[in-house]
Amino acid sequence: MDEHPTRRSVVLGTLAACASVSSAAADDDDPRKEKRPQKGDQLVFSEGERTGQTITPADLKIGEPVHAWPKDAANAIVRDGSRLNEVLIVRLDPSELDDDTRPRAAAGIVAYSAICSHAGCPVTAWIKATEGNDDVFKCMCHNSEYDPRRGAQVVFGPAPRRLAALPLVIKDGALVVAAPFTGKVGGQQG
């Protein structure tokens, strides 16, 4: 057998490699990846060693938030084409949730946009509130704080409105979007 590849095998190998790169690029350009979370989407981890895996209630410990992406369960497309789709999820004691938040929660698990309503920065911190003893979500850009127990209302900082909530249900053991975001996602327009 000839140890040197034939021109034909090199060309065919190159074409196959180009096709797989082209296919991956086409997946990245799929407009469904940018579509906001839809009813029936599952939530998957957006970071860490479990990136892309479905989130179950058992994965969440009380008071330990995770970042997630919605995933179209019908065609397995993760909606990570827009940063406006990233979601903050945290399990809380259901008795701590106010009357407006409780119906959007699933077993005490609440979900909100991970984009600050002030300047559109990512909300990345989970800290003790500036005022009070509760842990809250915080945008480190301009120090806006949001209380997830009260519909992610602003409790400190310049944010003009609460984070958009994402209603949840538990279906077949997974966290699933029950309805689209309840408000505007992202920062105020200049």
CSV table of C-alpha atoms in Angstrom, one decimal:
chain,number,residue,atom,x,y,z
A,1,MET,CA,0.0,0.0,0.0
A,2,ASP,CA,1.3,3.5,-0.9
A,3,GLU,CA,2.2,5.5,2.2
A,4,HIS,CA,1.7,8.8,0.3
A,5,PRO,CA,-1.9,10.0,0.0
A,6,THR,CA,-3.2,10.4,-3.5
A,7,ARG,CA,-4.3,13.8,-4.7
A,8,ARG,CA,-7.9,12.5,-4.7
A,9,SER,CA,-7.8,11.5,-1.1
A,10,VAL,CA,-6.3,14.8,-0.1
A,11,VAL,CA,-9.0,16.7,-2.0
A,12,LEU,CA,-11.8,14.6,-0.6
A,13,GLY,CA,-10.4,14.9,2.9
A,14,THR,CA,-10.2,18.7,2.5
A,15,LEU,CA,-13.7,18.9,1.2
A,16,ALA,CA,-15.0,16.8,4.1
A,17,ALA,CA,-13.2,19.1,6.6
A,18,CYS,CA,-14.6,22.2,4.9
A,19,ALA,CA,-18.1,20.8,4.9
A,20,SER,CA,-18.0,20.1,8.7
A,21,VAL,CA,-16.6,23.6,9.4
A,22,SER,CA,-19.3,25.0,7.1
A,23,SER,CA,-22.0,23.0,8.9
A,24,ALA,CA,-20.8,24.2,12.3
A,25,ALA,CA,-20.8,27.8,11.1
A,26,ALA,CA,-24.3,27.3,9.7
A,27,ASP,CA,-25.4,26.1,13.2
A,28,ASP,CA,-23.9,29.2,14.8
A,29,ASP,CA,-25.8,31.4,12.3
A,30,ASP,CA,-29.2,29.7,13.0
A,31,PRO,CA,-31.7,32.5,13.7
A,32,ARG,CA,-33.5,30.3,16.2
A,33,LYS,CA,-30.4,30.6,18.5
A,34,GLU,CA,-31.2,34.3,19.0
A,35,LYS,CA,-35.0,33.9,19.6
A,36,ARG,CA,-36.0,34.8,23.2
A,37,PRO,CA,-37.0,31.9,25.5
A,38,GLN,CA,-40.2,30.2,24.4
A,39,LYS,CA,-42.8,28.2,26.3
A,40,GLY,CA,-41.6,24.6,26.4
A,41,ASP,CA,-37.9,25.4,26.2
A,42,GLN,CA,-35.8,23.5,28.7
A,43,LEU,CA,-33.1,25.3,30.7
A,44,VAL,CA,-29.5,24.2,30.4
A,45,PHE,CA,-26.3,25.2,32.2
A,46,SER,CA,-24.5,28.1,30.4
A,47,GLU,CA,-21.2,27.7,32.1
A,48,GLY,CA,-19.0,25.2,34.0
A,49,GLU,CA,-18.3,21.5,33.5
A,50,ARG,CA,-22.0,20.8,32.9
A,51,THR,CA,-22.5,23.4,30.1
A,52,GLY,CA,-25.3,22.4,27.8
A,53,GLN,CA,-26.8,19.8,30.2
A,54,THR,CA,-30.4,20.1,31.2
A,55,ILE,CA,-31.0,21.6,34.7
A,56,THR,CA,-33.2,19.6,37.1
A,57,PRO,CA,-34.5,20.8,40.5
A,58,ALA,CA,-32.1,18.4,42.1
A,59,ASP,CA,-29.2,20.3,40.6
A,60,LEU,CA,-30.1,23.4,42.5
A,61,LYS,CA,-29.3,24.1,46.2
A,62,ILE,CA,-31.2,26.8,48.1
A,63,GLY,CA,-29.4,30.1,47.7
A,64,GLU,CA,-26.9,29.0,45.1
A,65,PRO,CA,-27.7,30.7,41.7
A,66,VAL,CA,-26.7,29.3,38.3
A,67,HIS,CA,-26.6,30.8,34.8
A,68,ALA,CA,-28.6,29.1,32.1
A,69,TRP,CA,-29.6,29.2,28.5
A,70,PRO,CA,-33.0,28.2,27.1
A,71,LYS,CA,-32.9,25.2,24.8
A,72,ASP,CA,-35.6,24.4,22.2
A,73,ALA,CA,-36.4,20.8,23.3
A,74,ALA,CA,-38.0,20.0,19.9
A,75,ASN,CA,-34.8,20.5,17.9
A,76,ALA,CA,-32.1,20.7,20.6
A,77,ILE,CA,-31.1,24.3,19.7
A,78,VAL,CA,-29.6,26.2,22.6
A,79,ARG,CA,-30.7,29.8,22.4
A,80,ASP,CA,-27.2,31.2,23.1
A,81,GLY,CA,-27.0,33.4,20.0
A,82,SER,CA,-27.9,36.5,22.0
A,83,ARG,CA,-26.6,37.5,25.5
A,84,LEU,CA,-30.1,38.8,26.2
A,85,ASN,CA,-31.2,35.1,26.5
A,86,GLU,CA,-29.0,34.3,29.4
A,87,VAL,CA,-31.0,33.5,32.6
A,88,LEU,CA,-30.2,33.6,36.3
A,89,ILE,CA,-31.8,30.7,38.3
A,90,VAL,CA,-31.9,30.4,42.0
A,91,ARG,CA,-33.8,28.1,44.4
A,92,LEU,CA,-35.3,29.9,47.4
A,93,ASP,CA,-37.5,28.9,50.3
A,94,PRO,CA,-41.0,29.1,48.7
A,95,SER,CA,-42.3,30.8,51.9
A,96,GLU,CA,-40.0,33.7,51.2
A,97,LEU,CA,-41.5,34.5,47.8
A,98,ASP,CA,-44.0,37.3,47.6
A,99,ASP,CA,-47.5,36.8,46.1
A,100,ASP,CA,-46.5,38.1,42.6
A,101,THR,CA,-43.4,35.9,42.4
A,102,ARG,CA,-44.8,32.6,43.7
A,103,PRO,CA,-47.0,31.8,40.7
A,104,ARG,CA,-43.9,32.2,38.3
A,105,ALA,CA,-41.8,29.9,40.5
A,106,ALA,CA,-41.4,26.1,40.3
A,107,ALA,CA,-40.9,24.5,43.8
A,108,GLY,CA,-39.3,27.8,44.9
A,109,ILE,CA,-37.1,28.1,41.8
A,110,VAL,CA,-37.2,31.5,40.1
A,111,ALA,CA,-35.6,32.7,36.9
A,112,TYR,CA,-34.7,36.2,35.7
A,113,SER,CA,-32.9,37.8,32.8
A,114,ALA,CA,-29.1,38.0,33.5
A,115,ILE,CA,-29.0,41.5,31.9
A,116,CYS,CA,-29.2,44.6,34.1
A,117,SER,CA,-32.1,46.9,33.3
A,118,HIS,CA,-29.8,50.0,33.8
A,119,ALA,CA,-27.0,49.8,31.2
A,120,GLY,CA,-27.3,46.3,29.9
A,121,CYS,CA,-24.3,44.9,31.8
A,122,PRO,CA,-24.4,41.3,32.9
A,123,VAL,CA,-25.7,40.6,36.4
A,124,THR,CA,-23.0,38.4,37.9
A,125,ALA,CA,-23.0,38.7,41.7
A,126,TRP,CA,-25.0,37.1,44.5
A,127,ILE,CA,-24.3,39.0,47.6
A,128,LYS,CA,-25.8,40.3,50.9
A,129,ALA,CA,-27.9,43.3,50.0
A,130,THR,CA,-26.6,46.8,50.8
A,131,GLU,CA,-29.6,47.3,52.9
A,132,GLY,CA,-31.0,44.3,54.8
A,133,ASN,CA,-29.8,40.7,55.3
A,134,ASP,CA,-31.1,38.9,52.2
A,135,ASP,CA,-28.8,37.8,49.4
A,136,VAL,CA,-29.6,39.6,46.1
A,137,PHE,CA,-28.5,39.6,42.5
A,138,LYS,CA,-26.0,42.4,41.8
A,139,CYS,CA,-24.8,44.1,38.7
A,140,MET,CA,-21.2,45.1,39.4
A,141,CYS,CA,-21.1,47.8,36.7
A,142,HIS,CA,-23.2,50.4,38.6
A,143,ASN,CA,-24.1,48.5,41.7
A,144,SER,CA,-27.8,47.8,41.0
A,145,GLU,CA,-29.3,45.1,43.3
A,146,TYR,CA,-32.3,43.0,42.6
A,147,ASP,CA,-34.4,40.9,45.1
A,148,PRO,CA,-35.4,37.6,43.5
A,149,ARG,CA,-38.0,37.0,46.3
A,150,ARG,CA,-39.9,40.1,45.2
A,151,GLY,CA,-40.0,39.7,41.4
A,152,ALA,CA,-36.3,40.9,41.1
A,153,GLN,CA,-37.4,44.4,42.1
A,154,VAL,CA,-34.6,47.0,42.4
A,155,VAL,CA,-33.5,47.3,46.0
A,156,PHE,CA,-30.4,49.4,45.5
A,157,GLY,CA,-28.7,51.4,42.7
A,158,PRO,CA,-29.7,53.2,39.5
A,159,ALA,CA,-31.6,50.5,37.7
A,160,PRO,CA,-35.0,51.9,36.5
A,161,ARG,CA,-36.9,48.7,36.7
A,162,ARG,CA,-36.8,45.1,37.9
A,163,LEU,CA,-35.2,42.2,35.9
A,164,ALA,CA,-37.5,40.5,33.5
A,165,ALA,CA,-38.9,37.3,35.1
A,166,LEU,CA,-39.1,34.0,33.2
A,167,PRO,CA,-41.9,31.8,34.5
A,168,LEU,CA,-41.0,28.2,35.1
A,169,VAL,CA,-42.6,24.8,35.5
A,170,ILE,CA,-41.1,21.3,36.2
A,171,LYS,CA,-41.9,18.9,33.4
A,172,ASP,CA,-40.5,15.4,33.2
A,173,GLY,CA,-37.9,16.3,35.9
A,174,ALA,CA,-36.5,19.3,34.0
A,175,LEU,CA,-36.9,23.0,34.5
A,176,VAL,CA,-39.0,24.3,31.6
A,177,VAL,CA,-40.1,27.8,30.5
A,178,ALA,CA,-43.8,28.2,31.2
A,179,ALA,CA,-44.1,31.6,29.4
A,180,PRO,CA,-41.9,34.2,27.8
A,181,PHE,CA,-40.1,36.9,29.8
A,182,THR,CA,-42.6,39.0,31.7
A,183,GLY,CA,-40.9,42.3,30.9
A,184,LYS,CA,-38.4,44.1,28.8
A,185,VAL,CA,-34.9,42.5,28.8
A,186,GLY,CA,-31.8,44.6,28.9
A,187,GLY,CA,-30.9,48.2,29.7
A,188,GLN,CA,-32.6,51.4,29.1
A,189,GLN,CA,-32.2,52.9,25.6
A,190,GLY,CA,-30.1,56.1,25.4
